[in-house]
CSV table of C-alpha atoms and ligand atoms in Angstrom, one decimal:
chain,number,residue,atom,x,y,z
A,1,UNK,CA,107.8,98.1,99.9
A,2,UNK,CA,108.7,96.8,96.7
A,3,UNK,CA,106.4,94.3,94.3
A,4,UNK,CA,108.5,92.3,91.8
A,5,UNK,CA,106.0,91.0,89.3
A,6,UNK,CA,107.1,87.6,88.9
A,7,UNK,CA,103.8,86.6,86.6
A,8,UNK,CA,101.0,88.3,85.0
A,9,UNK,CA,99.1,86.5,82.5
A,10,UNK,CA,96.4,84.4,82.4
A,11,UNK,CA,98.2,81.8,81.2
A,12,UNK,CA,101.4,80.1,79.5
A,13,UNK,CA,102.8,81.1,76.1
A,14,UNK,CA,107.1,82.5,75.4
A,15,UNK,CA,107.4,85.6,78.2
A,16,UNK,CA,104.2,84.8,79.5
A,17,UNK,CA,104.1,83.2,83.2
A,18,UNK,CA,101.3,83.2,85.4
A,19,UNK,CA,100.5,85.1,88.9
A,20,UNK,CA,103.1,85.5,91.0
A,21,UNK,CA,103.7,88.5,92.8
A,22,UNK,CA,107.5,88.8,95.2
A,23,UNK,CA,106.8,91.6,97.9
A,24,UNK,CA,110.2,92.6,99.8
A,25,UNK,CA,112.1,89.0,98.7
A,26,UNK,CA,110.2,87.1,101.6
A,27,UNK,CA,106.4,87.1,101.0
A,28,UNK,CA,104.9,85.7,97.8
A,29,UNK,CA,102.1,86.4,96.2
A,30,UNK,CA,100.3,83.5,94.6
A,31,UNK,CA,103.3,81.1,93.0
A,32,UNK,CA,101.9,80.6,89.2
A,33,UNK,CA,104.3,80.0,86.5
A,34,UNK,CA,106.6,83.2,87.1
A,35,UNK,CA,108.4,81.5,90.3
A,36,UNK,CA,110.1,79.7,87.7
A,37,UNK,CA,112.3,82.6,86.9
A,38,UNK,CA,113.9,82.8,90.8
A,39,UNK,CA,117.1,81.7,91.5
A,40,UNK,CA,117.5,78.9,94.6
A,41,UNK,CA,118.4,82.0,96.3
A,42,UNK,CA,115.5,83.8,95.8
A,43,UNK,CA,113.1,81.2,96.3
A,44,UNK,CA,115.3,80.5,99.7
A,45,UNK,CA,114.2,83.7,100.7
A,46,UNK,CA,110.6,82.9,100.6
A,47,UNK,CA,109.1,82.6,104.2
A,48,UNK,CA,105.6,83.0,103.6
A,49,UNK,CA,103.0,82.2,100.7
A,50,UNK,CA,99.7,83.8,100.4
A,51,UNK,CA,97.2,82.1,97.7
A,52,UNK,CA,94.0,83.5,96.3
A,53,UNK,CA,92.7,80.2,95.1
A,54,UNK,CA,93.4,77.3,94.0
A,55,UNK,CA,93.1,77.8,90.6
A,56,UNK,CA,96.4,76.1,88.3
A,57,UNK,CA,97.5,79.2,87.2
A,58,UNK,CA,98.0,80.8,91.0
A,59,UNK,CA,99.6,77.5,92.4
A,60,UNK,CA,101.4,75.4,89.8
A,61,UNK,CA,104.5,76.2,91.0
A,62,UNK,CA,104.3,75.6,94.8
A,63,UNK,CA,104.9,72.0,94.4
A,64,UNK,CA,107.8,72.4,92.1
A,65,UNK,CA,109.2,75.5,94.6
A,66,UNK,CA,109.5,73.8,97.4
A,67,UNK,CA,110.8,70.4,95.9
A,68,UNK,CA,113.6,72.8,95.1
A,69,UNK,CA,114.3,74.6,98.1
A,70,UNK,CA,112.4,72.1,100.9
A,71,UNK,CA,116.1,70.5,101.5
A,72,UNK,CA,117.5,74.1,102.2
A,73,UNK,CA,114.8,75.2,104.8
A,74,UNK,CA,115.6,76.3,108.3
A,75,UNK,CA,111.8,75.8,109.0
A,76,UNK,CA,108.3,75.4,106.8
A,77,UNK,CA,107.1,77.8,104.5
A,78,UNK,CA,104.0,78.8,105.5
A,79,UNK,CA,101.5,78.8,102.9
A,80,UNK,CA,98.4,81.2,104.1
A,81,UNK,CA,94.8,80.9,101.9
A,82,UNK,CA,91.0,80.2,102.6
A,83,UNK,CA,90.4,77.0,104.2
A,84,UNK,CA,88.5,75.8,100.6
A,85,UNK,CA,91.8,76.6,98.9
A,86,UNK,CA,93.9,74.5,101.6
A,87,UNK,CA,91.4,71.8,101.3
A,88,UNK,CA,91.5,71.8,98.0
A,89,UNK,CA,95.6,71.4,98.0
A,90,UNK,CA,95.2,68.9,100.3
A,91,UNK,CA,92.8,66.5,98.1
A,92,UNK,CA,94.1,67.5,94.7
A,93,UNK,CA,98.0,68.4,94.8
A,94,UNK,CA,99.8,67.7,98.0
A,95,UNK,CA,98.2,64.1,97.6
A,96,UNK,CA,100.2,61.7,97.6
A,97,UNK,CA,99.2,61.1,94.0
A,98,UNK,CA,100.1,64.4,92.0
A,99,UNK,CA,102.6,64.9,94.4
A,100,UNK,CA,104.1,64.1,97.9
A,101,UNK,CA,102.2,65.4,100.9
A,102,UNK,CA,105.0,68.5,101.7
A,103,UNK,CA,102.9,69.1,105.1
A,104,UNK,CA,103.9,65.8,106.2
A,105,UNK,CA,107.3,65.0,104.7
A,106,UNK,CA,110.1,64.8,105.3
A,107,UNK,CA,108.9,64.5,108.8
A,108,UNK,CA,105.4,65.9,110.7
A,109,UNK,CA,107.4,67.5,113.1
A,110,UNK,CA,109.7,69.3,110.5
A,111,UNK,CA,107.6,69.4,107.1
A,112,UNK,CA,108.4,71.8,104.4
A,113,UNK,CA,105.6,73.7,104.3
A,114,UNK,CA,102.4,74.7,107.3
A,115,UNK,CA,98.9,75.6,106.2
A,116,UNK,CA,97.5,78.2,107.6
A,117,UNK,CA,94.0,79.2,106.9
A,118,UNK,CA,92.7,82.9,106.5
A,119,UNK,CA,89.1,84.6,106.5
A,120,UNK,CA,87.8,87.4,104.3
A,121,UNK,CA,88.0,90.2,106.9
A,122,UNK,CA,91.1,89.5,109.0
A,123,UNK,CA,94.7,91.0,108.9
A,124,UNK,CA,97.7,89.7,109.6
A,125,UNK,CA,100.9,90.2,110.3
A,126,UNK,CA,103.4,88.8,108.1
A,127,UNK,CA,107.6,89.9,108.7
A,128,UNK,CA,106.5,93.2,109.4
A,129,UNK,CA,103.6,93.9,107.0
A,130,UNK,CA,99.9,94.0,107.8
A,131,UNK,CA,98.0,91.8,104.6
A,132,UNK,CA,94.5,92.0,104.7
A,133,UNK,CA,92.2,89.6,103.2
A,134,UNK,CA,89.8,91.3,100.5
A,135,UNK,CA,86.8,89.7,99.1
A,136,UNK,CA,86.7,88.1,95.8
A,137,UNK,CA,84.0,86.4,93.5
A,138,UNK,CA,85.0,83.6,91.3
A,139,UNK,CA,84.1,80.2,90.1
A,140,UNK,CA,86.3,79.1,93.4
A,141,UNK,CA,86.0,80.0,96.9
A,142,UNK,CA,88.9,83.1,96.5
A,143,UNK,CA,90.3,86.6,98.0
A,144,UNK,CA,92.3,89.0,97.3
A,145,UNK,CA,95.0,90.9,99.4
A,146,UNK,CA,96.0,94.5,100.9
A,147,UNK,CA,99.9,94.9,102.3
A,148,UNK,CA,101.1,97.7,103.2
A,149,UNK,CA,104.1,98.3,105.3
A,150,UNK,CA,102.7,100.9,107.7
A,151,UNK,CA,101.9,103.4,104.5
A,152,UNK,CA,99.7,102.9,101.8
A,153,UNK,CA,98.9,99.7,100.4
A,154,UNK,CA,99.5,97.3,97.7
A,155,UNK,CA,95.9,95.8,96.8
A,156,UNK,CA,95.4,93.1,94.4
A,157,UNK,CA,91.7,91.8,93.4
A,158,UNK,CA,93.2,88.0,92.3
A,159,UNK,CA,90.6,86.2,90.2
A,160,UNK,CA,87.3,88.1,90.0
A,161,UNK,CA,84.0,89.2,88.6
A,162,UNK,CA,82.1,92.2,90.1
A,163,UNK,CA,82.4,92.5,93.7
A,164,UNK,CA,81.2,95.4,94.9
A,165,UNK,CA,81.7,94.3,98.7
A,166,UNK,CA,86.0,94.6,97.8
A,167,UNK,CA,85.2,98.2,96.5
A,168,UNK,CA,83.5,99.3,99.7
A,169,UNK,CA,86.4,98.0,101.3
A,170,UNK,CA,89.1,99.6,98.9
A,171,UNK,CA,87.3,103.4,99.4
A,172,UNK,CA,88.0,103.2,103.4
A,173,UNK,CA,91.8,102.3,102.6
A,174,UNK,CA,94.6,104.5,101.6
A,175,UNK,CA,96.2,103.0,98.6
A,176,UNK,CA,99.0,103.0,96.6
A,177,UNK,CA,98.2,101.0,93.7
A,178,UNK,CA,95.8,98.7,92.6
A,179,UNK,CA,96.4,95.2,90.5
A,180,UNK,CA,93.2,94.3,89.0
A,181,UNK,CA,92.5,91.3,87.0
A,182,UNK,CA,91.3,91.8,83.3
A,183,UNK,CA,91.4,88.1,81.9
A,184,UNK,CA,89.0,88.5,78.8
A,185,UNK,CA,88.7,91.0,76.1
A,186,UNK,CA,85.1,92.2,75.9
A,187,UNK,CA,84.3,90.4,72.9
A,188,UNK,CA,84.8,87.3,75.6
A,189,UNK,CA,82.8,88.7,77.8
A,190,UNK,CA,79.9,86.1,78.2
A,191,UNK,CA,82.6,83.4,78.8
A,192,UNK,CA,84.6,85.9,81.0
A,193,UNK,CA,80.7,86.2,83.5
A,194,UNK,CA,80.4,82.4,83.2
A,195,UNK,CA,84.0,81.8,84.3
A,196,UNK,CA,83.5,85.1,87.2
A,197,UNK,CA,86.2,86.9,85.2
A,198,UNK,CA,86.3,90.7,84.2
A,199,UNK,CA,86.2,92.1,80.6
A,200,UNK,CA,87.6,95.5,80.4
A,201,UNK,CA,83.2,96.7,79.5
A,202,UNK,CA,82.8,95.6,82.9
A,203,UNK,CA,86.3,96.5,84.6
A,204,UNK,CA,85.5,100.2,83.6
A,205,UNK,CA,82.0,100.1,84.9
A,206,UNK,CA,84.1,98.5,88.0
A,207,UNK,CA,86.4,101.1,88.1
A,208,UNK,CA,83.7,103.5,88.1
A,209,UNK,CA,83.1,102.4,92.1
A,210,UNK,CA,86.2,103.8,92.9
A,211,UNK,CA,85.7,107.2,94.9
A,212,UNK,CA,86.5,110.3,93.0
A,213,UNK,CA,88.8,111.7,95.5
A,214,UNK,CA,90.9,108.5,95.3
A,215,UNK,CA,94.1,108.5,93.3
A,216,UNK,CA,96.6,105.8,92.4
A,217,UNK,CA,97.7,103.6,89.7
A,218,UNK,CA,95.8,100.6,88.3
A,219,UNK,CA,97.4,98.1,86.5
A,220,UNK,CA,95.6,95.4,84.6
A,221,UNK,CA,96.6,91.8,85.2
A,222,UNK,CA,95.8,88.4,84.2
A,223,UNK,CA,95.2,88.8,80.3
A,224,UNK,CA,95.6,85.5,78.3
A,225,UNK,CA,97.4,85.5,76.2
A,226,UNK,CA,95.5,85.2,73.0
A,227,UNK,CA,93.1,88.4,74.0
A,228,UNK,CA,96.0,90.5,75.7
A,229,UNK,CA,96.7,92.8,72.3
A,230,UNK,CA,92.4,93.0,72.2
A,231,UNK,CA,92.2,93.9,75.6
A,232,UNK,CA,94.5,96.4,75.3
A,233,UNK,CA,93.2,98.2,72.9
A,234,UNK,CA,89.6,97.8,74.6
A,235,UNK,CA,91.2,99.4,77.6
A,236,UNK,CA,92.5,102.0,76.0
A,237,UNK,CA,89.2,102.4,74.2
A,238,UNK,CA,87.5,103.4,77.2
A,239,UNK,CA,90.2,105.2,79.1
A,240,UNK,CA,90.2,107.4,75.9
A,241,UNK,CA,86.7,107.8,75.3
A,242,UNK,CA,85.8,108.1,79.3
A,243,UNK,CA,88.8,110.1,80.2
A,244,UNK,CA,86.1,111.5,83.5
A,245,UNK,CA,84.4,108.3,83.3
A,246,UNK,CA,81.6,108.3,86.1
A,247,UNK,CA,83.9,107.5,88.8
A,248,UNK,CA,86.8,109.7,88.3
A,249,UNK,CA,90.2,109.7,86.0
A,250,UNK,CA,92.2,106.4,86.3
A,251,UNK,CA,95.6,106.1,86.0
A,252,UNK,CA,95.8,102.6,83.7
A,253,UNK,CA,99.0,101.1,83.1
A,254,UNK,CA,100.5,97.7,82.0
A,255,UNK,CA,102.1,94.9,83.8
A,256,UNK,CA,104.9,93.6,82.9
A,257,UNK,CA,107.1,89.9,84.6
A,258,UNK,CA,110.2,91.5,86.2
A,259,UNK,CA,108.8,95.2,86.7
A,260,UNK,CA,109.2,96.0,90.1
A,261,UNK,CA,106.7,98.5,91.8
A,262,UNK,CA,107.6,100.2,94.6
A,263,UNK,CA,104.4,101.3,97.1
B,301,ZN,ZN1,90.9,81.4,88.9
B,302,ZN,ZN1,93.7,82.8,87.3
């Protein structure tokens, strides 16, 4: 399975676009900013959407994605997320208003893009790929994902504070890396609790709930912009200093828009 980072910051600036996440050409990811870099092609390819939330940064692009590509469709793009986050597109995007209704036009019977509403729990089955739907904790009802391909998964938190019921989940799954969300630096980190982010004091004590036998690579996402260089060094602050920290070594790398990681 391969996991073309489209967008990982946590917000706009030069070379930084928001979450998006490409998994095998067809399934995206959330569709922040970082769609903007596909070609029609690409986006073409696109059958199915899975959102976190409905947060700016994870959807700004959907609208502007499909007014693109909705003329070229064979058939909708289904667009998969918690019923809040589908009711919440409904009232505040696809309104008529911000923009037109793409459920609806340019006929019901043939619209450019289906909802289809998920739980915190259940898997599906998406082109060939099972995609769980984690638990999150954020300002907004959200989730995260697991997809694997029949082997090990690719996990990604999306927007969240501590959530110890996603790490109780993560420790019964074989995985083969782990996108985490590190949007503030610690100095941030009372706004980063009121806004249900993670700092990188409370993403190592997070980290810490990972089993010791587990082993795979966790790369930080979501940084804005103005605290990613801060961040960075926080993380590597505690990586260094905690090299066994209580819950075992971690691998910690860096995300970059248009590394591809292949699970
Ligand atoms: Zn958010
Ligand atoms: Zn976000």
């Amino acid at each position: 399975m391969k996991v073309r980072v489209l967008g990982c910051s946590g917000s706009i600036a030069k070379n930084c676009r928001t979450t998006s996440f490409l998994v095998d050409g067809c399934l995206l990811v959330d569709a922040g900013t970082g769609v903007g870099d596909l070609t029609l092609q690409e986006m073409q390819g696109i059958t199915d959407v899975l959102l976190t939330h409905s947060h700016l940064d994870h959807v700004a692009a959907l609208p502007l994605m499909l007014d693109s590509i909705g003329g070229l469709l064979d058939a909708p793009v289904r667009v998969h997320a918690l019923p809040e986050t589908i009711a919440a597109l409904r009232a505040h995007l696809f309104n008529n208003v911000l923009w037109p209704d793409f459920s609806r036009i340019p006929t019901v019977q043939a619209p450019f893009l289906s909802f289809h509403p998920v739980a915190v729990g259940q898997v599906l089955d998406i082109r060939g790929k099972q995609v769980e739907v984690m638990p999150a904790v954020h300002s907004v009802p959200a989730c995260g994902y697991a997809i694997s391909a029949g082997g090990a998964a690719w996990v990604f938190t999306g927007d969240t504070e501590r959530n110890p019921a996603f790490w109780k989940r993560l420790n019964c799954m074989a995985v083969g890396a782990l996108v985490i969300e590190t949007a503030f630096s610690s100095r941030e980190k009372d706004l980063a609790r009121r806004s249900l982010h993670l700092s990188p004091e409370v993403l190592a004590e997070e980290l810490d709930q990972i089993e010791t036998a587990k082993r795979f690579p966790v790369y930080i996402t979501h940084t804005k912009p103005a605290e990613t260089d801060l961040i960075l060094v926080e993380v590597r602050q505690f990586d260094h200093d905690a090299p066994h920290g209580k819950g075992g070594v971690h691998d910690i790398r860096w995300l970059s828009a248009g590394q591809v990681m292949v699970v």
